[in-house]
Coordinates of C-alpha atoms in Angstrom, one line a residue:
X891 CA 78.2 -16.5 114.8
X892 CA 76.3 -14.3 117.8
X893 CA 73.4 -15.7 119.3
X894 CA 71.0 -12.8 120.7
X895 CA 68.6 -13.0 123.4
X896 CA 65.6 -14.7 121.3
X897 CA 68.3 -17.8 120.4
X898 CA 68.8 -16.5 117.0
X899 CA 72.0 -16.5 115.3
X900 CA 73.4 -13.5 114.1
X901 CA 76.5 -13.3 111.8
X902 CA 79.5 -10.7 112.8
X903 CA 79.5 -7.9 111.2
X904 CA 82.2 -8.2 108.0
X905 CA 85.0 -5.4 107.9
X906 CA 87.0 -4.7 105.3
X907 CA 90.7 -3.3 104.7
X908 CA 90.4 -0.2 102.2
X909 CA 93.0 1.4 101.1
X910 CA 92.6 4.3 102.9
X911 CA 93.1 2.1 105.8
X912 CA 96.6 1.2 104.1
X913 CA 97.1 4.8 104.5
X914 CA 96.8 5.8 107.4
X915 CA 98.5 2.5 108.7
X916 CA 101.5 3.5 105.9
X917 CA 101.6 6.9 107.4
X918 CA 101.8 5.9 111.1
X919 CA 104.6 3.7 110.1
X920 CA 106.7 5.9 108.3
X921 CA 105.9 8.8 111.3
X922 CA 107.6 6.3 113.8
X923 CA 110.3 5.4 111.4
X924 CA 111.6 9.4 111.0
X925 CA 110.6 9.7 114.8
X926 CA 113.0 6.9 115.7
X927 CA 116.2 7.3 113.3
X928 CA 115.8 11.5 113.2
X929 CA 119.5 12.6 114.1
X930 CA 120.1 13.8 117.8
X931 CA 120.3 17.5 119.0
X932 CA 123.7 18.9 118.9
X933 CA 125.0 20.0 122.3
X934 CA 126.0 23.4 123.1
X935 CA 128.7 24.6 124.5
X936 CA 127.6 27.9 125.9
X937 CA 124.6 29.9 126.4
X938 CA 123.5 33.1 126.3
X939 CA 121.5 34.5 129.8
X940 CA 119.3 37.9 128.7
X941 CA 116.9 40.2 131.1
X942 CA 116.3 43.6 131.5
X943 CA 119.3 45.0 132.8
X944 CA 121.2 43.2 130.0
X945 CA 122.8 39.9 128.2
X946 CA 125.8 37.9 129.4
X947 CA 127.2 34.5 127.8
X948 CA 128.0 31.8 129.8
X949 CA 130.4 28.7 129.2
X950 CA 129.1 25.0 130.3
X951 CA 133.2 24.8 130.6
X952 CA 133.7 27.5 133.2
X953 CA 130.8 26.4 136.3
X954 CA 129.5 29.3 137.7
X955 CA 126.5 30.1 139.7
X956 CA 124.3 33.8 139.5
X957 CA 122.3 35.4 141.2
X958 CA 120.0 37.7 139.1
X959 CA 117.1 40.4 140.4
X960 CA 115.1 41.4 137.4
X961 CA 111.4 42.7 138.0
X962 CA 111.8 42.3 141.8
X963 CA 112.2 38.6 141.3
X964 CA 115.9 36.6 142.1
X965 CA 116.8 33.6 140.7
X966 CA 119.6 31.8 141.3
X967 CA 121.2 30.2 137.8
X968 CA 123.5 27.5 137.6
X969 CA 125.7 26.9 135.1
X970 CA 127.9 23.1 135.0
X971 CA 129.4 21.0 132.2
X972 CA 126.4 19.0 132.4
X973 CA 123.9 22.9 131.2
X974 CA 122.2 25.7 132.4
X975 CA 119.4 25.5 135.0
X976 CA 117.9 27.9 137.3
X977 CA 118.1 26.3 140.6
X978 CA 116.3 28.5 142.6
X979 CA 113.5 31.6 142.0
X980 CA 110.8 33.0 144.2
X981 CA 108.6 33.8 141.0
X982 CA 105.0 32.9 141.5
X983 CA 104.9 29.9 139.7
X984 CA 108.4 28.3 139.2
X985 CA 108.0 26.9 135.9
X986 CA 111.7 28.1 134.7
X987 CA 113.0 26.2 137.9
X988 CA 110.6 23.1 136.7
X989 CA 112.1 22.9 133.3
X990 CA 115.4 21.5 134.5
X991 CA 118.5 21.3 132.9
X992 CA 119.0 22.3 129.7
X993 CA 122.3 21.6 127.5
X994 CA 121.5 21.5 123.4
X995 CA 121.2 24.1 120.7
X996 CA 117.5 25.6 120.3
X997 CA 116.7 24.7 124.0
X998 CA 115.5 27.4 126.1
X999 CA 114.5 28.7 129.7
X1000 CA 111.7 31.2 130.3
X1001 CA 110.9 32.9 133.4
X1002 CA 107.9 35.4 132.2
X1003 CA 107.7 37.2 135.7
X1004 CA 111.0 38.2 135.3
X1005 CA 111.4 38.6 132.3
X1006 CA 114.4 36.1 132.0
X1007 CA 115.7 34.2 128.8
X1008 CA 118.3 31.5 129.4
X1009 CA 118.4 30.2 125.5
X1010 CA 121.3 28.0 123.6
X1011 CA 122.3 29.2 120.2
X1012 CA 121.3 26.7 117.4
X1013 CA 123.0 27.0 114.1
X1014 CA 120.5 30.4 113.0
X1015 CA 118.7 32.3 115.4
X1016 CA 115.7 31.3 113.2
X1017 CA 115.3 28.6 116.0
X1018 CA 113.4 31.0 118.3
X1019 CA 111.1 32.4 116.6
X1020 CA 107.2 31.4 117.8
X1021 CA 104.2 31.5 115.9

């Protein structure tokens, strides 16, 4: 019981489970379930580095760092056991340098200024396609 400013007493308000309540609460659980036991990413073991003036394949066993100039823009890419990452570019906004290291199938690096696609193979190449 709630008492309100004129000293009367007020009763709570009663809420009630419904079922639809059992669904959604059903549904959140079985979301965190798949979310938690869904199998891990395979890891690649090579990538595939494609701009305009071409396409190379690069193997996380063989480090190497590149230098690439596509579109007036350099970045530097480096390539480790560990994945791919470009380590340095003077593109405006340095998001392909932000996304870090990347090392498992379907993963991908953009740089749109340069035109610059640093993807790993997944098991189809249905894995890149967007919308």
């Amino acid at each position: 019981m709630l008492e309100n400013q004129n000293g009367n007493k007020k009763a709570l308000p009663h809420f009630r489970f419904t079922r639809w309540d059992g669904a959604a609460a059903a549904l959140v659980v079985i979301l965190a379930l798949f979310l938690l036991f869904r199998p891990a990413p395979e890891e690649g073991t090579f990538c595939v580095l494609t701009w305009d003036g071409g396409e190379k394949v690069l193997s996380f066993a063989e480090p190497e760092t590149l230098t690439l100039e596509s579109r007036g823009i350099t970045l530097t890419v480096t390539v480790s056991e560990d994945g791919v990452s470009v380590t340095e570019a003077d593109c405006p906004d340095g998001i392909c340098q932000k996304t870090g290291v990347i090392r498992h199938r379907g993963e991908i690096i953009v740089c749109i200024p340069a035109n610059v696609i640093i993807r790993i193979p997944g098991e189809t190449e249905e894995d890149f396609i967007a919308g």
